[in-house]
Every structure is written in C-alpha cells, then in structure tokens.
Amino acid sequence: MVTDEDTAADGTIQLLWGLREGPTRGPKPVLSLERIAQAAVDLADAEGLAAVSMQRVAADLDFTKMSLYRYVTGKDELVAAMIDLAVGAPPTLADLPGSNWRPRIEAWVRLLGQTWEAHPWLPWVTMGDRVMGPNETGWTELSAAVLAETGLTVPERMSLARMLGGHVRATMSVSTAGTQPWVNRHQAALLREHADRYPTLRAMLDGEAAPPDNGRDFGLRLILDGVERLIADRKS
C-alpha cells in the first residue's frame, strides 16, 4: 500500500536527484530551484528557519507564491532543497589531511562543524527519517570511506558515524546546544542562591570558563582515543 509519506518521499527524491522535469511551457523560466533554495537559505541564515515560508521566499525573489510551486510542492520540499544546497559539495578524501583515518576523521568533524555553524538551522532539520540529497549523501560517503580504514566492523562504523554527528550537534554554539545550568545567567543565579542543594554545580561556576568550542575537541579526543584503544586491543 502506497502511503502519502511514500508519495512525498518519492517526490523529494525526484527533486533532489534531478529526476523531475522542469517547466516546459511558456517562455524560458527566469527562476530555478537553486535560486529559490538560495533565497530560502539566506533568509534562514538571517532570521531563522521559522521565517521561511513559500510566501516570504517568493516576496524576497519578487515573484508570486504560485511561481514557486512550479519547482517545489511546498515547504517540505523547499527545506530539503535548502539542506542540500547549504551543506554544499563535500571535500574529497584527498582533501583531508594526514595519512590515516584519525586526522582525516578529525578534519571531517571540523568541516562539518563549520558548515553547521554557518547555517545554525541545519543540525535540527537534518534529524529524523528523511530523504538526503546528493551533497549530504556525499558527506556521509566521505566519513564512511575514512572510517573504513579503521578495520572496525560495519555496525561499529555505523555507530561511530552516528556518534560523531551527534557530538557535533551537541557541541554547537550556546544558542543551539543543549541547555546547561552554568551557561544561562538566570540559572547561574539560582545555583548560587541554592548552593546547599547543588554544591558541585555551584563550585563549577567559580572555575575556569567553558571552552569556546563547547567541549567539541575534548569530547572528540576521548571518542577517538577509545576507538584507537579498541583497535590496538584487537591487534594484540
């Protein structure tokens, strides 16, 4: 039984993978999917994803909303096109530094983080079960190629890839990372007021400032040190 979800997924696949025919009637179109997606990306970068709508993007392009429907069926397809445009073409394996998997995967994590920081809405719209475009799939292919050098099993590599993506997501900027009581000044004031209930957290407020990368490098080092230890143990 074909569901509405299946139909939507098929439409997104056709859109992202260049399988959908463009408008054929009338004069040569002055709009394009890339131009529409770029306008939406610019809007999301400036004002957040909530500001993106078919009406607003059409207005920014000085076109009618109906003009956009010749290219995308609605906001879901628009966001899918935005994602693949924003992530951009991935680097190649030869672009990554080093001669083995660790410096290469460290570079991949750094580049992914830079991409997400440039488009802070990306980490949250790339969650869940959805169709990925060729650029985003290429980023995953690159990480898979690097991790294949580790000698880990396929399930282990898949788990590690998920872990690394989650680590980048969890260490985004303060405005998008998970809430921590030592970040928000109001929460910090509450910790000081109730120091008897939360003595360890209260003491942390007087310690060193949180790292500017929200602990990304530290966490990545721990993860990859553990992987290297696992590989070494198997060889011994």
mmCIF file of N, CA, C and O in Angstrom, residues 152-221:
data_model
loop_
_atom_site.group_PDB
_atom_site.id
_atom_site.type_symbol
_atom_site.label_atom_id
_atom_site.label_comp_id
_atom_site.label_asym_id
_atom_site.label_seq_id
_atom_site.Cartn_x
_atom_site.Cartn_y
_atom_site.Cartn_z
ATOM 1 N N LEU A 152 37.205 -1.474 11.825
ATOM 2 C CA LEU A 152 36.046 -1.805 12.645
ATOM 3 C C LEU A 152 35.013 -2.540 11.793
ATOM 4 O O LEU A 152 35.008 -2.437 10.567
ATOM 5 N N THR A 153 34.114 -3.228 12.455
ATOM 6 C CA THR A 153 33.039 -3.894 11.725
ATOM 7 C C THR A 153 32.090 -2.848 11.163
ATOM 8 O O THR A 153 32.076 -1.682 11.609
ATOM 9 N N VAL A 154 31.263 -3.256 10.199
ATOM 10 C CA VAL A 154 30.312 -2.315 9.607
ATOM 11 C C VAL A 154 29.352 -1.744 10.655
ATOM 12 O O VAL A 154 29.153 -0.521 10.705
ATOM 13 N N PRO A 155 28.753 -2.570 11.529
ATOM 14 C CA PRO A 155 27.880 -1.983 12.560
ATOM 15 C C PRO A 155 28.623 -1.003 13.467
ATOM 16 O O PRO A 155 28.060 0.013 13.880
ATOM 17 N N GLU A 156 29.878 -1.301 13.777
ATOM 18 C CA GLU A 156 30.660 -0.397 14.629
ATOM 19 C C GLU A 156 30.920 0.926 13.916
ATOM 20 O O GLU A 156 30.850 1.998 14.524
ATOM 21 N N ARG A 157 31.237 0.853 12.634
ATOM 22 C CA ARG A 157 31.467 2.086 11.870
ATOM 23 C C ARG A 157 30.199 2.920 11.779
ATOM 24 O O ARG A 157 30.239 4.143 11.882
ATOM 25 N N MET A 158 29.071 2.254 11.572
ATOM 26 C CA MET A 158 27.806 2.982 11.517
ATOM 27 C C MET A 158 27.503 3.649 12.852
ATOM 28 O O MET A 158 27.055 4.800 12.901
ATOM 29 N N SER A 159 27.774 2.936 13.941
ATOM 30 C CA SER A 159 27.550 3.504 15.276
ATOM 31 C C SER A 159 28.480 4.684 15.530
ATOM 32 O O SER A 159 28.072 5.702 16.096
ATOM 33 N N LEU A 160 29.740 4.553 15.117
ATOM 34 C CA LEU A 160 30.706 5.625 15.320
ATOM 35 C C LEU A 160 30.333 6.854 14.503
ATOM 36 O O LEU A 160 30.438 7.989 14.997
ATOM 37 N N ALA A 161 29.888 6.653 13.271
ATOM 38 C CA ALA A 161 29.469 7.783 12.440
ATOM 39 C C ALA A 161 28.309 8.525 13.086
ATOM 40 O O ALA A 161 28.280 9.765 13.122
ATOM 41 N N ARG A 162 27.341 7.773 13.602
ATOM 42 C CA ARG A 162 26.211 8.403 14.291
ATOM 43 C C ARG A 162 26.684 9.158 15.536
ATOM 44 O O ARG A 162 26.214 10.261 15.831
ATOM 45 N N MET A 163 27.623 8.566 16.262
ATOM 46 C CA MET A 163 28.149 9.199 17.464
ATOM 47 C C MET A 163 28.851 10.515 17.140
ATOM 48 O O MET A 163 28.682 11.522 17.834
ATOM 49 N N LEU A 164 29.631 10.518 16.066
ATOM 50 C CA LEU A 164 30.375 11.727 15.703
ATOM 51 C C LEU A 164 29.431 12.850 15.275
ATOM 52 O O LEU A 164 29.612 14.009 15.658
ATOM 53 N N GLY A 165 28.416 12.499 14.481
ATOM 54 C CA GLY A 165 27.438 13.506 14.101
ATOM 55 C C GLY A 165 26.703 14.053 15.301
ATOM 56 O O GLY A 165 26.474 15.266 15.411
ATOM 57 N N GLY A 166 26.336 13.173 16.224
ATOM 58 C CA GLY A 166 25.666 13.614 17.438
ATOM 59 C C GLY A 166 26.547 14.480 18.302
ATOM 60 O O GLY A 166 26.072 15.432 18.949
ATOM 61 N N HIS A 167 27.852 14.195 18.316
ATOM 62 C CA HIS A 167 28.780 15.001 19.109
ATOM 63 C C HIS A 167 28.867 16.420 18.552
ATOM 64 O O HIS A 167 28.862 17.398 19.310
ATOM 65 N N VAL A 168 28.944 16.546 17.246
ATOM 66 C CA VAL A 168 28.969 17.885 16.640
ATOM 67 C C VAL A 168 27.674 18.620 16.970
ATOM 68 O O VAL A 168 27.689 19.801 17.346
ATOM 69 N N ARG A 169 26.561 17.929 16.861
ATOM 70 C CA ARG A 169 25.264 18.542 17.150
ATOM 71 C C ARG A 169 25.191 19.026 18.593
ATOM 72 O O ARG A 169 24.677 20.109 18.876
ATOM 73 N N ALA A 170 25.717 18.214 19.515
ATOM 74 C CA ALA A 170 25.634 18.533 20.941
ATOM 75 C C ALA A 170 26.582 19.652 21.352
ATOM 76 O O ALA A 170 26.428 20.224 22.433
ATOM 77 N N THR A 171 27.576 19.955 20.524
ATOM 78 C CA THR A 171 28.553 20.983 20.884
ATOM 79 C C THR A 171 28.447 22.204 19.974
ATOM 80 O O THR A 171 29.420 22.916 19.762
ATOM 81 N N MET A 172 27.250 22.425 19.458
ATOM 82 C CA MET A 172 27.014 23.638 18.687
ATOM 83 C C MET A 172 27.121 24.845 19.612
ATOM 84 O O MET A 172 27.379 24.726 20.803
ATOM 85 N N SER A 173 26.893 26.021 19.070
ATOM 86 C CA SER A 173 27.007 27.251 19.858
ATOM 87 C C SER A 173 26.033 27.224 21.024
ATOM 88 O O SER A 173 25.067 26.458 21.036
ATOM 89 N N VAL A 174 26.278 28.077 21.998
ATOM 90 C CA VAL A 174 25.451 28.116 23.206
ATOM 91 C C VAL A 174 23.983 28.308 22.855
ATOM 92 O O VAL A 174 23.092 27.776 23.520
ATOM 93 N N SER A 175 23.699 29.052 21.798
ATOM 94 C CA SER A 175 22.319 29.338 21.448
ATOM 95 C C SER A 175 21.585 28.126 20.903
ATOM 96 O O SER A 175 20.358 28.088 20.882
ATOM 97 N N THR A 176 22.324 27.107 20.440
ATOM 98 C CA THR A 176 21.667 25.942 19.850
ATOM 99 C C THR A 176 22.007 24.643 20.550
ATOM 100 O O THR A 176 21.342 23.643 20.326
ATOM 101 N N ALA A 177 23.043 24.622 21.396
ATOM 102 C CA ALA A 177 23.391 23.394 22.098
ATOM 103 C C ALA A 177 22.405 23.137 23.238
ATOM 104 O O ALA A 177 21.604 23.996 23.597
ATOM 105 N N GLY A 178 22.478 21.960 23.799
ATOM 106 C CA GLY A 178 21.593 21.626 24.907
ATOM 107 C C GLY A 178 21.820 22.548 26.102
ATOM 108 O O GLY A 178 22.930 23.008 26.366
ATOM 109 N N THR A 179 20.760 22.806 26.858
ATOM 110 C CA THR A 179 20.823 23.724 27.997
ATOM 111 C C THR A 179 21.724 23.169 29.097
ATOM 112 O O THR A 179 21.660 22.000 29.444
ATOM 113 N N GLN A 180 22.572 24.031 29.638
ATOM 114 C CA GLN A 180 23.404 23.684 30.784
ATOM 115 C C GLN A 180 23.252 24.793 31.828
ATOM 116 O O GLN A 180 23.197 25.975 31.481
ATOM 117 N N PRO A 181 23.173 24.442 33.100
ATOM 118 C CA PRO A 181 22.868 25.443 34.122
ATOM 119 C C PRO A 181 23.956 26.486 34.335
ATOM 120 O O PRO A 181 23.709 27.513 34.946
ATOM 121 N N TRP A 182 25.181 26.225 33.850
ATOM 122 C CA TRP A 182 26.243 27.215 34.049
ATOM 123 C C TRP A 182 26.342 28.192 32.888
ATOM 124 O O TRP A 182 27.213 29.052 32.868
ATOM 125 N N VAL A 183 25.479 28.046 31.883
ATOM 126 C CA VAL A 183 25.516 28.930 30.719
ATOM 127 C C VAL A 183 24.572 30.109 30.896
ATOM 128 O O VAL A 183 24.938 31.263 30.686
ATOM 129 N N ASN A 184 23.340 29.815 31.302
ATOM 130 C CA ASN A 184 22.333 30.859 31.436
ATOM 131 C C ASN A 184 22.546 31.637 32.736
ATOM 132 O O ASN A 184 22.668 31.045 33.809
ATOM 133 N N ARG A 185 22.583 32.955 32.645
ATOM 134 C CA ARG A 185 22.902 33.755 33.834
ATOM 135 C C ARG A 185 21.813 33.650 34.903
ATOM 136 O O ARG A 185 22.090 33.703 36.102
ATOM 137 N N HIS A 186 20.552 33.499 34.480
ATOM 138 C CA HIS A 186 19.477 33.348 35.462
ATOM 139 C C HIS A 186 19.604 32.016 36.190
ATOM 140 O O HIS A 186 19.407 31.947 37.413
ATOM 141 N N GLN A 187 19.947 30.962 35.434
ATOM 142 C CA GLN A 187 20.140 29.662 36.065
ATOM 143 C C GLN A 187 21.347 29.694 36.995
ATOM 144 O O GLN A 187 21.335 29.086 38.072
ATOM 145 N N ALA A 188 22.398 30.410 36.572
ATOM 146 C CA ALA A 188 23.587 30.530 37.418
ATOM 147 C C ALA A 188 23.243 31.223 38.734
ATOM 148 O O ALA A 188 23.736 30.843 39.807
ATOM 149 N N ALA A 189 22.392 32.234 38.659
ATOM 150 C CA ALA A 189 21.982 32.937 39.876
ATOM 151 C C ALA A 189 21.218 32.004 40.807
ATOM 152 O O ALA A 189 21.372 32.062 42.038
ATOM 153 N N LEU A 190 20.413 31.115 40.230
ATOM 154 C CA LEU A 190 19.676 30.158 41.044
ATOM 155 C C LEU A 190 20.619 29.166 41.724
ATOM 156 O O LEU A 190 20.396 28.765 42.867
ATOM 157 N N LEU A 191 21.676 28.779 41.004
ATOM 158 C CA LEU A 191 22.645 27.872 41.609
ATOM 159 C C LEU A 191 23.316 28.520 42.818
ATOM 160 O O LEU A 191 23.566 27.857 43.833
ATOM 161 N N ARG A 192 23.639 29.789 42.686
ATOM 162 C CA ARG A 192 24.267 30.488 43.815
ATOM 163 C C ARG A 192 23.289 30.623 44.988
ATOM 164 O O ARG A 192 23.683 30.509 46.147
ATOM 165 N N GLU A 193 22.037 30.865 44.667
ATOM 166 C CA GLU A 193 21.033 31.035 45.713
ATOM 167 C C GLU A 193 20.759 29.722 46.453
ATOM 168 O O GLU A 193 20.465 29.712 47.647
ATOM 169 N N HIS A 194 20.868 28.606 45.689
ATOM 170 C CA HIS A 194 20.567 27.302 46.287
ATOM 171 C C HIS A 194 21.822 26.423 46.313
ATOM 172 O O HIS A 194 21.781 25.235 46.001
ATOM 173 N N ALA A 195 22.926 27.028 46.723
ATOM 174 C CA ALA A 195 24.210 26.329 46.724
ATOM 175 C C ALA A 195 24.204 25.104 47.627
ATOM 176 O O ALA A 195 24.932 24.139 47.382
ATOM 177 N N ASP A 196 23.369 25.114 48.670
ATOM 178 C CA ASP A 196 23.323 23.965 49.568
ATOM 179 C C ASP A 196 22.744 22.728 48.878
ATOM 180 O O ASP A 196 23.095 21.595 49.233
ATOM 181 N N ARG A 197 21.888 22.928 47.880
ATOM 182 C CA ARG A 197 21.285 21.801 47.165
ATOM 183 C C ARG A 197 22.146 21.338 45.992
ATOM 184 O O ARG A 197 22.105 20.170 45.607
ATOM 185 N N TYR A 198 22.913 22.266 45.424
ATOM 186 C CA TYR A 198 23.719 21.945 44.237
ATOM 187 C C TYR A 198 25.168 22.403 44.440
ATOM 188 O O TYR A 198 25.679 23.244 43.703
ATOM 189 N N PRO A 199 25.846 21.877 45.452
ATOM 190 C CA PRO A 199 27.178 22.384 45.787
ATOM 191 C C PRO A 199 28.212 22.171 44.685
ATOM 192 O O PRO A 199 29.078 23.023 44.477
ATOM 193 N N THR A 200 28.142 21.041 43.978
ATOM 194 C CA THR A 200 29.138 20.764 42.936
ATOM 195 C C THR A 200 28.966 21.702 41.761
ATOM 196 O O THR A 200 29.946 22.260 41.245
ATOM 197 N N LEU A 201 27.709 21.899 41.318
ATOM 198 C CA LEU A 201 27.454 22.833 40.225
ATOM 199 C C LEU A 201 27.797 24.258 40.637
ATOM 200 O O LEU A 201 28.342 25.035 39.842
ATOM 201 N N ARG A 202 27.502 24.604 41.878
ATOM 202 C CA ARG A 202 27.831 25.952 42.366
ATOM 203 C C ARG A 202 29.330 26.180 42.320
ATOM 204 O O ARG A 202 29.794 27.259 41.899
ATOM 205 N N ALA A 203 30.110 25.185 42.709
ATOM 206 C CA ALA A 203 31.564 25.319 42.695
ATOM 207 C C ALA A 203 32.090 25.467 41.273
ATOM 208 O O ALA A 203 33.085 26.170 41.040
ATOM 209 N N MET A 204 31.429 24.835 40.324
ATOM 210 C CA MET A 204 31.877 24.916 38.939
ATOM 211 C C MET A 204 31.762 26.332 38.389
ATOM 212 O O MET A 204 32.515 26.724 37.496
ATOM 213 N N LEU A 205 30.831 27.119 38.922
ATOM 214 C CA LEU A 205 30.656 28.491 38.438
ATOM 215 C C LEU A 205 31.890 29.339 38.691
ATOM 216 O O LEU A 205 32.150 30.305 37.969
ATOM 217 N N ASP A 206 32.657 29.003 39.724
ATOM 218 C CA ASP A 206 33.851 29.772 40.062
ATOM 219 C C ASP A 206 35.107 29.194 39.426
ATOM 220 O O ASP A 206 36.204 29.687 39.666
ATOM 221 N N GLY A 207 34.937 28.146 38.648
ATOM 222 C CA GLY A 207 36.082 27.539 37.990
ATOM 223 C C GLY A 207 36.403 28.234 36.681
ATOM 224 O O GLY A 207 35.971 29.362 36.414
ATOM 225 N N GLU A 208 37.165 27.547 35.858
ATOM 226 C CA GLU A 208 37.547 28.119 34.573
ATOM 227 C C GLU A 208 36.334 28.208 33.653
ATOM 228 O O GLU A 208 35.381 27.431 33.758
ATOM 229 N N ALA A 209 36.385 29.171 32.740
ATOM 230 C CA ALA A 209 35.283 29.359 31.801
ATOM 231 C C ALA A 209 35.157 28.151 30.880
ATOM 232 O O ALA A 209 36.125 27.440 30.618
ATOM 233 N N ALA A 210 33.942 27.924 30.403
ATOM 234 C CA ALA A 210 33.715 26.815 29.466
ATOM 235 C C ALA A 210 34.520 27.046 28.199
ATOM 236 O O ALA A 210 34.728 28.188 27.780
ATOM 237 N N PRO A 211 35.024 25.991 27.577
ATOM 238 C CA PRO A 211 35.816 26.152 26.354
ATOM 239 C C PRO A 211 34.989 26.781 25.251
ATOM 240 O O PRO A 211 33.776 26.559 25.169
ATOM 241 N N PRO A 212 35.613 27.568 24.383
ATOM 242 C CA PRO A 212 34.864 28.264 23.333
ATOM 243 C C PRO A 212 34.193 27.330 22.339
ATOM 244 O O PRO A 212 33.230 27.712 21.687
ATOM 245 N N ASP A 213 34.694 26.098 22.236
ATOM 246 C CA ASP A 213 34.078 25.148 21.297
ATOM 247 C C ASP A 213 33.075 24.241 21.995
ATOM 248 O O ASP A 213 32.656 23.226 21.443
ATOM 249 N N ASN A 214 32.664 24.629 23.221
ATOM 250 C CA ASN A 214 31.695 23.845 23.991
ATOM 251 C C ASN A 214 32.137 22.398 24.208
ATOM 252 O O ASN A 214 31.322 21.491 24.311
ATOM 253 N N GLY A 215 33.454 22.195 24.264
ATOM 254 C CA GLY A 215 33.998 20.877 24.560
ATOM 255 C C GLY A 215 34.087 19.944 23.374
ATOM 256 O O GLY A 215 34.307 18.743 23.538
ATOM 257 N N ARG A 216 33.962 20.482 22.160
ATOM 258 C CA ARG A 216 33.966 19.609 20.977
ATOM 259 C C ARG A 216 35.293 18.873 20.821
ATOM 260 O O ARG A 216 35.316 17.656 20.626
ATOM 261 N N ASP A 217 36.420 19.604 20.897
ATOM 262 C CA ASP A 217 37.718 18.955 20.715
ATOM 263 C C ASP A 217 37.996 17.946 21.825
ATOM 264 O O ASP A 217 38.517 16.861 21.571
ATOM 265 N N PHE A 218 37.650 18.310 23.046
ATOM 266 C CA PHE A 218 37.875 17.412 24.182
ATOM 267 C C PHE A 218 37.070 16.128 24.011
ATOM 268 O O PHE A 218 37.601 15.008 24.144
ATOM 269 N N GLY A 219 35.799 16.258 23.688
ATOM 270 C CA GLY A 219 34.958 15.084 23.514
ATOM 271 C C GLY A 219 35.404 14.235 22.342
ATOM 272 O O GLY A 219 35.403 12.993 22.424
ATOM 273 N N LEU A 220 35.787 14.893 21.246
ATOM 274 C CA LEU A 220 36.244 14.150 20.069
ATOM 275 C C LEU A 220 37.500 13.360 20.395
ATOM 276 O O LEU A 220 37.654 12.206 19.973
ATOM 277 N N ARG A 221 38.405 13.972 21.165
ATOM 278 C CA ARG A 221 39.639 13.279 21.543
ATOM 279 C C ARG A 221 39.330 12.034 22.372
ATOM 280 O O ARG A 221 39.929 10.970 22.152
#
